mmCIF file of C-alpha atoms and ligand atoms in Angstrom:
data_model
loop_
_atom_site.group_PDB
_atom_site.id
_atom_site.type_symbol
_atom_site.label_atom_id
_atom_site.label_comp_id
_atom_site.label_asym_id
_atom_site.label_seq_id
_atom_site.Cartn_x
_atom_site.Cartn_y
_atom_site.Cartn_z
ATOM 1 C CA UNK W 1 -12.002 37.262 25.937
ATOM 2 C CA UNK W 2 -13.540 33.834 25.879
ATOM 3 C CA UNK W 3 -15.033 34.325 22.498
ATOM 4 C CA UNK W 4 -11.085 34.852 21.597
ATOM 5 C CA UNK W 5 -9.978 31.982 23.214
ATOM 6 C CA UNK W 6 -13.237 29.975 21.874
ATOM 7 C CA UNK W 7 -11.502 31.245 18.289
ATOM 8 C CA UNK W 8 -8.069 30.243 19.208
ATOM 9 C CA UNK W 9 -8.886 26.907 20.480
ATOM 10 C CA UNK W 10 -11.003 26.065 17.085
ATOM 11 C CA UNK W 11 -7.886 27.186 15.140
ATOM 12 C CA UNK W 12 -5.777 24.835 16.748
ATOM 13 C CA UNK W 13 -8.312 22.417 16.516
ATOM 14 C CA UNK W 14 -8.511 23.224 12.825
ATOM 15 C CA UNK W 15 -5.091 22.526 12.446
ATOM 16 C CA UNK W 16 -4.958 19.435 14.090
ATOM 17 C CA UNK W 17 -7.464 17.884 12.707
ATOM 18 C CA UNK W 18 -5.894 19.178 9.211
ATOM 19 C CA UNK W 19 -2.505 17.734 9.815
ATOM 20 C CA UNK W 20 -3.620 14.276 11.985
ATOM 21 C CA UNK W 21 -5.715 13.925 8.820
ATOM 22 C CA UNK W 22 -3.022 12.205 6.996
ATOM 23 C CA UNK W 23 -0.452 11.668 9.519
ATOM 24 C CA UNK W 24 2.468 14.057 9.243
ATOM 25 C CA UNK W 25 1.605 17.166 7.430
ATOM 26 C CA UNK W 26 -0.394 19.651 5.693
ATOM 27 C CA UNK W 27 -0.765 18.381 1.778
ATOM 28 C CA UNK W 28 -0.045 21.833 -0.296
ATOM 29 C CA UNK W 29 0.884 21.951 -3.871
ATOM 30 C CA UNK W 30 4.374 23.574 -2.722
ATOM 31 C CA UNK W 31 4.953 21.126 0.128
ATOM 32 C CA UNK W 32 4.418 18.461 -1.948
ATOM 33 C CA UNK W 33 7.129 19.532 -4.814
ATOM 34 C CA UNK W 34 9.296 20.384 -2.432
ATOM 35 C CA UNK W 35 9.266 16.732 -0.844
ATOM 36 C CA UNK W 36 9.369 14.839 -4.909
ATOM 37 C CA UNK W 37 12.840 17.677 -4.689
ATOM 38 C CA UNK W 38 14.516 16.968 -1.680
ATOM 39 C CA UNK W 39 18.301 15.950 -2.153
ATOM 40 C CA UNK W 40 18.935 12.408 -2.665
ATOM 41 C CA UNK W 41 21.591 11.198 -0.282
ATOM 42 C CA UNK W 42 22.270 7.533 -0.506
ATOM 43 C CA UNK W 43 23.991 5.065 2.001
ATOM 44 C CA UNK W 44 26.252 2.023 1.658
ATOM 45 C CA UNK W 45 23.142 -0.046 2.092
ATOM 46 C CA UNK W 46 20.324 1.699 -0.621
ATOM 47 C CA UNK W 47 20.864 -1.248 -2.904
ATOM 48 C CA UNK W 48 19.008 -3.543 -5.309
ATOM 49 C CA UNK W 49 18.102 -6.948 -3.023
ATOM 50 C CA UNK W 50 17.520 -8.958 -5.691
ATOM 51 C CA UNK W 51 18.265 -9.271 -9.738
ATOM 52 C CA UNK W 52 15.778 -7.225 -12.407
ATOM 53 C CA UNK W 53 13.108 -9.777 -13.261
ATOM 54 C CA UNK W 54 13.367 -11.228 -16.533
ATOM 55 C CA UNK W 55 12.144 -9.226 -19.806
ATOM 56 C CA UNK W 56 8.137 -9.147 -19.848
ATOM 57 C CA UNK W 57 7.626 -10.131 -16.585
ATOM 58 C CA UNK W 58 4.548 -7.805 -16.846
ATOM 59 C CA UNK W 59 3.109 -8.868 -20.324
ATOM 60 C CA UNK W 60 0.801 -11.421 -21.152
ATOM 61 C CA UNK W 61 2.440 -14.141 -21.937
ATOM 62 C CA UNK W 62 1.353 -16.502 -24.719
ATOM 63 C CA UNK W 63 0.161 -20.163 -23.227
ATOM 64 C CA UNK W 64 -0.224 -18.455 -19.663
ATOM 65 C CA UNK W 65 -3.807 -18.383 -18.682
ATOM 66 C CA UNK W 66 -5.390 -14.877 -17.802
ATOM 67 C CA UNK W 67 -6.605 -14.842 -14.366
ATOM 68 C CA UNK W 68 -10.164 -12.829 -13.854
ATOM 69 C CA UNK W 69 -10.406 -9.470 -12.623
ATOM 70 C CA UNK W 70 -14.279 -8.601 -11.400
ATOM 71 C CA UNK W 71 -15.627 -5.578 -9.567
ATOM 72 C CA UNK W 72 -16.740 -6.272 -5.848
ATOM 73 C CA UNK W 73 -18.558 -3.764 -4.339
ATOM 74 C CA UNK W 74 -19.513 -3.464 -0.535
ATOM 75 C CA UNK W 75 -21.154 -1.455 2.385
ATOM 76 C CA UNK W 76 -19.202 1.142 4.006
ATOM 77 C CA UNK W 77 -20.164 2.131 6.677
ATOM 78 C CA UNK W 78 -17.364 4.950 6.900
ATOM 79 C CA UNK W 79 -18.362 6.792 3.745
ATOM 80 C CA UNK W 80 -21.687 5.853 3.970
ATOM 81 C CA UNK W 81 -21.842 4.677 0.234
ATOM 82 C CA UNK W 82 -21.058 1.303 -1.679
ATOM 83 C CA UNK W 83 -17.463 0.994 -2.536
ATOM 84 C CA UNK W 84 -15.625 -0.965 -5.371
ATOM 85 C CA UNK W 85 -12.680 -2.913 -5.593
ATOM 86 C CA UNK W 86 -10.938 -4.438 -7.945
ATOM 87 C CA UNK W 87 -10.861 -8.258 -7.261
ATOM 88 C CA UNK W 88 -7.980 -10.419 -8.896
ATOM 89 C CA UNK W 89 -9.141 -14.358 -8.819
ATOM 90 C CA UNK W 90 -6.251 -16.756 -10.004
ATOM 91 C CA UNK W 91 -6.229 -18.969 -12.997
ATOM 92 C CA UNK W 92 -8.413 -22.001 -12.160
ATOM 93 C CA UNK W 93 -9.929 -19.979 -8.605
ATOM 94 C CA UNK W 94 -12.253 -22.618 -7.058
ATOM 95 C CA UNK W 95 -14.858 -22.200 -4.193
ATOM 96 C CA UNK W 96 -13.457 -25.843 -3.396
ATOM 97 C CA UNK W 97 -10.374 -24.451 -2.041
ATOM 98 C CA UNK W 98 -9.106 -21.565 0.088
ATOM 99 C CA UNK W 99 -6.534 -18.949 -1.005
ATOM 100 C CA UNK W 100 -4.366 -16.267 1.012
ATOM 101 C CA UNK W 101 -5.526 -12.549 0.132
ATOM 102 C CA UNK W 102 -2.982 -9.516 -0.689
ATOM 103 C CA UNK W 103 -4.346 -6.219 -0.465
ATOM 104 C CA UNK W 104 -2.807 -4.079 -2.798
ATOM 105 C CA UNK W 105 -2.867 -0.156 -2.374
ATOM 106 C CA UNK W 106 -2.511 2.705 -4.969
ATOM 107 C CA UNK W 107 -1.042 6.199 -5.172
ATOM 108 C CA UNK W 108 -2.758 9.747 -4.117
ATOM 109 C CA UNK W 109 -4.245 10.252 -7.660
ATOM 110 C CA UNK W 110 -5.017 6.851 -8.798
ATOM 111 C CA UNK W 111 -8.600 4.180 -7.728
ATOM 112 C CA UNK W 112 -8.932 0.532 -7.728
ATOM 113 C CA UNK W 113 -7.920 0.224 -11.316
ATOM 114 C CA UNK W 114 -4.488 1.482 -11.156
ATOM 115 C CA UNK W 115 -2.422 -1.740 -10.201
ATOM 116 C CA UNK W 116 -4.659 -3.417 -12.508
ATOM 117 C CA UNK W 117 -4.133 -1.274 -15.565
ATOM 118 C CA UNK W 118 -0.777 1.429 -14.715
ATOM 119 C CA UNK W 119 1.248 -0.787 -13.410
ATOM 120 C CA UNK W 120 -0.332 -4.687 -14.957
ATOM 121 C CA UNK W 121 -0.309 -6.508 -11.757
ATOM 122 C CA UNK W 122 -2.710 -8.988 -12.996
ATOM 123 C CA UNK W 123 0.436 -9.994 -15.879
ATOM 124 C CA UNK W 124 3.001 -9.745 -13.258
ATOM 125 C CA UNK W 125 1.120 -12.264 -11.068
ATOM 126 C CA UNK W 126 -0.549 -14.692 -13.815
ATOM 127 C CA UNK W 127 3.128 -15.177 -14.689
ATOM 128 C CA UNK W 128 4.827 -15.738 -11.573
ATOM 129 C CA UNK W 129 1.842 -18.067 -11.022
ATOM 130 C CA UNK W 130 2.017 -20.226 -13.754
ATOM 131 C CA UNK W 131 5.982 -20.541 -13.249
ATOM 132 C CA UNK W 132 5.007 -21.878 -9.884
ATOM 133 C CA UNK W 133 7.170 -18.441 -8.051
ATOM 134 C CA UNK W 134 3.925 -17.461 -6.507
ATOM 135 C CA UNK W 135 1.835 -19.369 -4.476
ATOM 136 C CA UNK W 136 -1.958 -18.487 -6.124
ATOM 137 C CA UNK W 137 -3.657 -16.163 -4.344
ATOM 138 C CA UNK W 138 -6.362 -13.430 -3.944
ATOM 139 C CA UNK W 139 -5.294 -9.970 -4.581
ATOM 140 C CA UNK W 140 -7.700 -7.361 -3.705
ATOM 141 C CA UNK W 141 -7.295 -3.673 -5.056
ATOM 142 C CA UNK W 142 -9.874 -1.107 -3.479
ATOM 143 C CA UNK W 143 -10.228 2.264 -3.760
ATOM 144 C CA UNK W 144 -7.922 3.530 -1.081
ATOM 145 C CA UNK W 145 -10.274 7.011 -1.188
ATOM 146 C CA UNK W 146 -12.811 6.437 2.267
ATOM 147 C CA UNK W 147 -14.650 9.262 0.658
ATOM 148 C CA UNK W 148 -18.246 9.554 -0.107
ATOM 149 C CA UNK W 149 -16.702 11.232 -3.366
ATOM 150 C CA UNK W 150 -14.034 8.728 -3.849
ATOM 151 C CA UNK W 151 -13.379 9.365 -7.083
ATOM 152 C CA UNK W 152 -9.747 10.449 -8.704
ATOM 153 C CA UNK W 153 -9.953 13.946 -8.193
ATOM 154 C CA UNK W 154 -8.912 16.367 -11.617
ATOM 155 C CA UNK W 155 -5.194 17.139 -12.012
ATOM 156 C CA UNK W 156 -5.272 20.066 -9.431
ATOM 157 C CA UNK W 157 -6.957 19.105 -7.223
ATOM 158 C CA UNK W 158 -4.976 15.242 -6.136
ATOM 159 C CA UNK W 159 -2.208 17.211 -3.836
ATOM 160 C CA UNK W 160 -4.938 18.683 -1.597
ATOM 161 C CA UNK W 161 -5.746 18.091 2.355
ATOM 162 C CA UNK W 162 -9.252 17.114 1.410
ATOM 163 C CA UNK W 163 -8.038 14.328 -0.703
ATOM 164 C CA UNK W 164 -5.327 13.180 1.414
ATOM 165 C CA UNK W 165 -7.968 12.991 4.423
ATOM 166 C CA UNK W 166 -9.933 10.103 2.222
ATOM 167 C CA UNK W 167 -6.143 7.759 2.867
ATOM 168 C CA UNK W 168 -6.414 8.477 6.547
ATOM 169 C CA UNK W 169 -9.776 7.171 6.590
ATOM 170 C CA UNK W 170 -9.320 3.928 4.659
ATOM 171 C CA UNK W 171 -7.644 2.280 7.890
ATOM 172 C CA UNK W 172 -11.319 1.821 9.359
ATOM 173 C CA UNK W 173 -13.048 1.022 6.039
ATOM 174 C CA UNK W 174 -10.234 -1.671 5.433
ATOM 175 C CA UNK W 175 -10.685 -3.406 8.743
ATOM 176 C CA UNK W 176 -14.372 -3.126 9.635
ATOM 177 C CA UNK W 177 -15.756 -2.961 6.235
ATOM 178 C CA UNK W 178 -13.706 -4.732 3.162
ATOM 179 C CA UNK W 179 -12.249 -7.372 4.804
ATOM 180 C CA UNK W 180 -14.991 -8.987 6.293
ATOM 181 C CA UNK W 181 -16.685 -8.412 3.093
ATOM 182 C CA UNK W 182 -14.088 -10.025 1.093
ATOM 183 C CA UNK W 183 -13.773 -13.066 3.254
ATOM 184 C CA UNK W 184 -17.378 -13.549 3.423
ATOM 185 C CA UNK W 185 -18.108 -13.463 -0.300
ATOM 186 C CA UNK W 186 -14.836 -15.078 -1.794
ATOM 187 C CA UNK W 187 -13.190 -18.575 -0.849
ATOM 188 C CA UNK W 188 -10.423 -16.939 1.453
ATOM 189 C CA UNK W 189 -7.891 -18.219 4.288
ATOM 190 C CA UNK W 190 -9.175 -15.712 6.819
ATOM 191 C CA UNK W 191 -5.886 -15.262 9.093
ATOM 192 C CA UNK W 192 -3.320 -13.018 9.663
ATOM 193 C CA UNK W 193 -0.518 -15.164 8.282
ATOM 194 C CA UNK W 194 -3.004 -15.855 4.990
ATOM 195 C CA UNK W 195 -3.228 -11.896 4.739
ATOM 196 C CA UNK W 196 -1.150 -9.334 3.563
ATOM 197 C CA UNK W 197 -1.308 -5.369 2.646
ATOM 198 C CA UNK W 198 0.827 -3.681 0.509
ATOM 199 C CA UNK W 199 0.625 -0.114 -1.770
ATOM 200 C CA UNK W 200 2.639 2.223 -3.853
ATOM 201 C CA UNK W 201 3.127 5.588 -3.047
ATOM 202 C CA UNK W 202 0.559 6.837 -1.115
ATOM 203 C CA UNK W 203 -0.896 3.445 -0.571
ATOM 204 C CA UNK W 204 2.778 2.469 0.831
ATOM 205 C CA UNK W 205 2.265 4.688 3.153
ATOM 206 C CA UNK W 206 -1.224 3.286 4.022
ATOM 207 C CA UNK W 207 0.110 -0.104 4.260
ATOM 208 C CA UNK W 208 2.878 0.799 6.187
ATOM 209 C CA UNK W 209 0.745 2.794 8.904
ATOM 210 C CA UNK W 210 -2.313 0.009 8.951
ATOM 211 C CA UNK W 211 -0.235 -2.231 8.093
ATOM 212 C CA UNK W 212 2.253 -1.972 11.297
ATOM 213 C CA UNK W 213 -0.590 -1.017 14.146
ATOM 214 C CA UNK W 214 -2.551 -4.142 13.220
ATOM 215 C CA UNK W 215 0.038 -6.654 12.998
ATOM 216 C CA UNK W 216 -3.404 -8.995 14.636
ATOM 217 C CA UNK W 217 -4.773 -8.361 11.001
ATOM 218 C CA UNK W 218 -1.548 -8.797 8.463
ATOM 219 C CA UNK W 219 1.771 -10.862 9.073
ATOM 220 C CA UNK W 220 2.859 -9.257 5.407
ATOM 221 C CA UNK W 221 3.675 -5.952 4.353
ATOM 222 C CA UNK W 222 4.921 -4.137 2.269
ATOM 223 C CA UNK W 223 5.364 -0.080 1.416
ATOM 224 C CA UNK W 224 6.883 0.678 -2.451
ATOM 225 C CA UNK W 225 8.122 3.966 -2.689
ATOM 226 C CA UNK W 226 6.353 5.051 0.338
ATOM 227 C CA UNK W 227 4.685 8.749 0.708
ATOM 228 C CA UNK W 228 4.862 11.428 3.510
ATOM 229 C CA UNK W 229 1.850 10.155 4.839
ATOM 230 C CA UNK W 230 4.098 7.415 6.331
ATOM 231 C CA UNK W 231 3.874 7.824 10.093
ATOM 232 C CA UNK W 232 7.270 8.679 12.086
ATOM 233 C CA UNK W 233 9.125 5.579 12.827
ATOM 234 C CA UNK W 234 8.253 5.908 16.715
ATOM 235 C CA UNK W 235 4.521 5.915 15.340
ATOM 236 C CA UNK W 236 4.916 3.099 13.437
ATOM 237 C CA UNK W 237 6.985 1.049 15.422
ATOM 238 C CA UNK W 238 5.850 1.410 18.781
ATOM 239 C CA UNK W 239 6.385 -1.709 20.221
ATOM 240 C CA UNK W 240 9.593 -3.340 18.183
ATOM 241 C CA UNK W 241 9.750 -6.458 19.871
ATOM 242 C CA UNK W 242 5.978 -7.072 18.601
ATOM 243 C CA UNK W 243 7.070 -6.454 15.063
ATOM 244 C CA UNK W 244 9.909 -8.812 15.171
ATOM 245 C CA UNK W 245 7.846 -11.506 16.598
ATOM 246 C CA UNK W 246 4.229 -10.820 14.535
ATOM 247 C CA UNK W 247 5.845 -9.718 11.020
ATOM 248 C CA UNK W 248 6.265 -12.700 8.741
ATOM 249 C CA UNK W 249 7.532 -10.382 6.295
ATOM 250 C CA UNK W 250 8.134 -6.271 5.849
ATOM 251 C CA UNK W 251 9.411 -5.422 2.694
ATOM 252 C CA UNK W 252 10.295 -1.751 1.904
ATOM 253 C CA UNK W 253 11.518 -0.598 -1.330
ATOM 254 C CA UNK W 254 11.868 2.861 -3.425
ATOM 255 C CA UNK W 255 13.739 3.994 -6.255
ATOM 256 C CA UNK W 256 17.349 5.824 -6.051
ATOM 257 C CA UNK W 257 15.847 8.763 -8.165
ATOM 258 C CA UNK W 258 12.601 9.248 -6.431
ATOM 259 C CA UNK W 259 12.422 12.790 -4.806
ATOM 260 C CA UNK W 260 10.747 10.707 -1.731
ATOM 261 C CA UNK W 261 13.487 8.053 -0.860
ATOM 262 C CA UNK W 262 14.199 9.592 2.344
ATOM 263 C CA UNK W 263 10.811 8.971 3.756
ATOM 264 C CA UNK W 264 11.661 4.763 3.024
ATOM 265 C CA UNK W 265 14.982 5.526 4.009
ATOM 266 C CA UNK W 266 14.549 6.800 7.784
ATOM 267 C CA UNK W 267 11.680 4.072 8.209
ATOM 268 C CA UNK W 268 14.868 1.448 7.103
ATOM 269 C CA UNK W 269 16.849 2.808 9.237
ATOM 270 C CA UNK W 270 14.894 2.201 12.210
ATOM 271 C CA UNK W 271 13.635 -0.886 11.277
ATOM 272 C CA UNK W 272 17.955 -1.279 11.137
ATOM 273 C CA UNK W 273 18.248 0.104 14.636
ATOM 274 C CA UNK W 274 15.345 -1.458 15.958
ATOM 275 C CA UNK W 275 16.760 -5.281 14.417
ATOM 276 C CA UNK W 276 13.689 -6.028 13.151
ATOM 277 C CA UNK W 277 14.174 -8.144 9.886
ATOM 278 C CA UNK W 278 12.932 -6.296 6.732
ATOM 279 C CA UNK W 279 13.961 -6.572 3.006
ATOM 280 C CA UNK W 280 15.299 -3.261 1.562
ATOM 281 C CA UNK W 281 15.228 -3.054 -1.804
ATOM 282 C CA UNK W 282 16.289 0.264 -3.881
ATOM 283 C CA UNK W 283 16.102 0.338 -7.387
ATOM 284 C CA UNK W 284 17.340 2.817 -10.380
ATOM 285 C CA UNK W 285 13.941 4.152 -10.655
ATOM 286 C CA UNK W 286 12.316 7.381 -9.876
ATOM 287 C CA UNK W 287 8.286 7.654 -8.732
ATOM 288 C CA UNK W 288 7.279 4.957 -11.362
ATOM 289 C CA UNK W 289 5.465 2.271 -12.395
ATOM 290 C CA UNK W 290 8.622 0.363 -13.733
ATOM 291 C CA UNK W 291 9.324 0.148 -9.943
ATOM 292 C CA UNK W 292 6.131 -0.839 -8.542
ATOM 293 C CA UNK W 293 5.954 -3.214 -11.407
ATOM 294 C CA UNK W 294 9.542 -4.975 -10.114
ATOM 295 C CA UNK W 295 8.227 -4.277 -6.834
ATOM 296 C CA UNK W 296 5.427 -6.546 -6.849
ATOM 297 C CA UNK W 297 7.032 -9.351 -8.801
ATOM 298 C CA UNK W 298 10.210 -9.785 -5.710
ATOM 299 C CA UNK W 299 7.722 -9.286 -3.114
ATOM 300 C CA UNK W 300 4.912 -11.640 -4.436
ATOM 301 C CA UNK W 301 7.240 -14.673 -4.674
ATOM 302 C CA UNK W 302 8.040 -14.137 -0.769
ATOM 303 C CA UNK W 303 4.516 -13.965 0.434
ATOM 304 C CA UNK W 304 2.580 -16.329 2.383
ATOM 305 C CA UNK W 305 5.644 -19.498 2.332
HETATM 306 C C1 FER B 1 3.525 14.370 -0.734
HETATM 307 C C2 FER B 1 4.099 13.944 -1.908
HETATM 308 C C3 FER B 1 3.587 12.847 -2.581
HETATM 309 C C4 FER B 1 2.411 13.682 -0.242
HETATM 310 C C5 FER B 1 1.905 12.586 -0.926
HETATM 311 C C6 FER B 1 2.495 12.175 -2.111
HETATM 312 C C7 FER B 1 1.040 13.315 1.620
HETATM 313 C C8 FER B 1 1.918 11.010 -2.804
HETATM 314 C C9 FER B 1 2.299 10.618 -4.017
HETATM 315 C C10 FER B 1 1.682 9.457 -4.691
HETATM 316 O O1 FER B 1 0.798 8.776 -4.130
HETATM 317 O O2 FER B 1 2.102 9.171 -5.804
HETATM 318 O O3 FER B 1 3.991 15.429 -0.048
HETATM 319 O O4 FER B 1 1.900 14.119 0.939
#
C-alpha cells in the first residue's frame, strides 16, 4: 500500500516536474505539429504596425561600417560549465563610453549564432545604426540551452522534453550568471531602463516569461513569434498594474501564417484587456526568419529612447 502510493506520488511528481519544465506542456513530436497546425483565426486587430523596412535592410551595406561580433564566454553556475555568447559591439564601441544592452534570444533548435548568422542581426543593426534609427548599443546573443550539453541537438531530437527543460533553466543562468558577467567585462549602462530581452520563437517565449516576472531587471521586451513555452497570461501578467507602470516597452509580434499565432494572440489579448500598452505587430509571414528579420529592425528603433 504505501509502496503504491510511494509509486503514485513519484509519477505525479514525474509529471510535474516534466510539464513545469518548460511552462505549459509536455514537448512531443506530435504535440508539437499539432500546435505549428492549429487553425489560424485572425481578428480585426492582427495587423502590420508599421511599413516593411526598406529593401536590404539586412545586407551589408557598402560605406556602412561592420560592427564586431566576438565570443564571450562565462561561469555558470547552473550548468556547471563555461557558456558562450555571441557578443555584438557597435561600430566605433569605446570603453570611454557606456551603451544600453539587448539580449537577444533564439529558437528551440538554434545556439548563440543563430541571430547572428539565420536571421543577420548584426546587418539589420549596423544599418539602422549608421542611419542614426538606432541608438548604438550592445546586443548580447547566448545560448538560450542552460544545459551542461548545450549544444543544438540533431534533427530528432530538438522537439524533446529534455531539450525544452535547458529554456526553462536559462531564466537563472540569465540573471545570476550572464548579466553580471556581461556588465562586468563590457562598457555597459547597468539598469533596467538601459536593458532589454527579446527572442524568436522559443526564445520569445523566454523573453516573454523572464522577461515579464523581472520587470526589476528589463523595462524592454519583446517576444517574435512566440512558442508554447509562453506562460498563461495570468502567469505572465500577474500583477498588471506593475507592467503598465515598469514596462517601457512590450512589443509582441508573429506572422499571419505561422501555425503558432494563437499563442501571441491570447497573450495580446490580455495585454488588450488588461490596458497595458504593447505594440502588436502581425506580419504575412509564417515561422521565419524574414519575420524575425523585420522584427528586429521595428523593434530596435523603439528601444531604449
Ligand atoms: C512547440 C512548438 C514549437 C513547442 C516549441 C516550439 C514548447 C518552438 C519552436 C521554435 O523555437 O522555433 O509545441 O513547445
Amino acid at each position: 500500500m504505501q509502496h503504491t502510493r510511494t509509486l503514485a506520488a513519484i509519477a505525479l511528481l514525474a509529471l510535474a516536474t516534466a510539464s513545469l519544465a518548460q511552462g505549459v506542456e509536455t514537448v512531443t513530436p506530435d504535440r508539437v505539429r499539432a500546435n505549428f497546425g492549429r487553425p489560424i483565426t485572425l481578428a480585426a486587430d492582427d495587423i502590420r504596425a508599421f511599413p516593411a523596412p526598406p529593401a536590404g535592410f539586412a545586407d551589408a551595406r557598402p560605406g556602412v561600417t561592420a560592427a564586431r561580433v566576438e565570443e564571450f564566454s562565462y561561469a555558470s553556475g547552473v550548468t556547471g560549465t563555461r557558456r558562450l555568447a555571441s557578443v555584438y559591439l557597435p561600430a566605433g564601441y569605446s570603453a570611454e563610453r557606456h551603451y544600453p544592452v539587448l539580449y537577444l534570444l533564439h529558437g528551440i533548435g538554434g545556439n548563440q549564432d543563430e541571430w547572428r548568422g539565420y536571421v543577420r542581426a548584426p546587418q539589420v543593426l549596423d544599418n539602422l545604426i549608421a542611419d542614426g534609427k538606432a541608438l548604438p548599443m550592445i546586443v548580447v546573443m547566448p545560448n538560450g540551452r542552460a544545459l551542461p550539453d548545450d549544444r543544438s541537438p540533431p534533427a530528432d531530437r530538438v522537439f524533446t522534453p529534455e531539450n525544452a527543460a535547458g529554456f526553462a533553466k536559462f531564466e537563472r543562468d540569465l540573471l545570476e550568471f550572464l548579466i553580471p558577467a556581461v556588465d562586468a567585462r563590457y562598457s555597459t549602462l547597468a539598469d533596467r531602463q538601459r536593458r532589454a530581452l527579446a527572442g524568436l520563437s522559443m526564445g520569445g517565449g523566454q523573453a516573454l516569461n523572464f522577461g515579464l516576472a523581472h520587470l526589476d531587471t528589463f523595462a524592454w521586451v519583446g517576444g517574435f513569434s512566440s512558442a508554447p513555452n509562453t506562460l498563461p497570461a495570468a502567469e505572465l501578467l500577474p500583477d498588471p498594474a506593475a507592467a503598465r507602470r515598469q514596462l517601457a516597452l512590450l512589443y509582441l509580434s508573429c506572422g499571419n501564417k505561422d501555425g503558432l499565432i494563437n499563442i501571441s494572440q491570447a497573450v495580446h489579448r490580455a495585454l488588450k484587456d488588461h490596458e497595458i500598452p504593447h505594440v502588436w505587430n502581425v506580419d504575412d509571414y509564417g515561422h521565419d526568419r524574414d519575420s524575425w528579420a523585420e522584427n528586429l529592425f521595428h523593434f530596435a528603433q523603439r528601444l531604449f529612447r
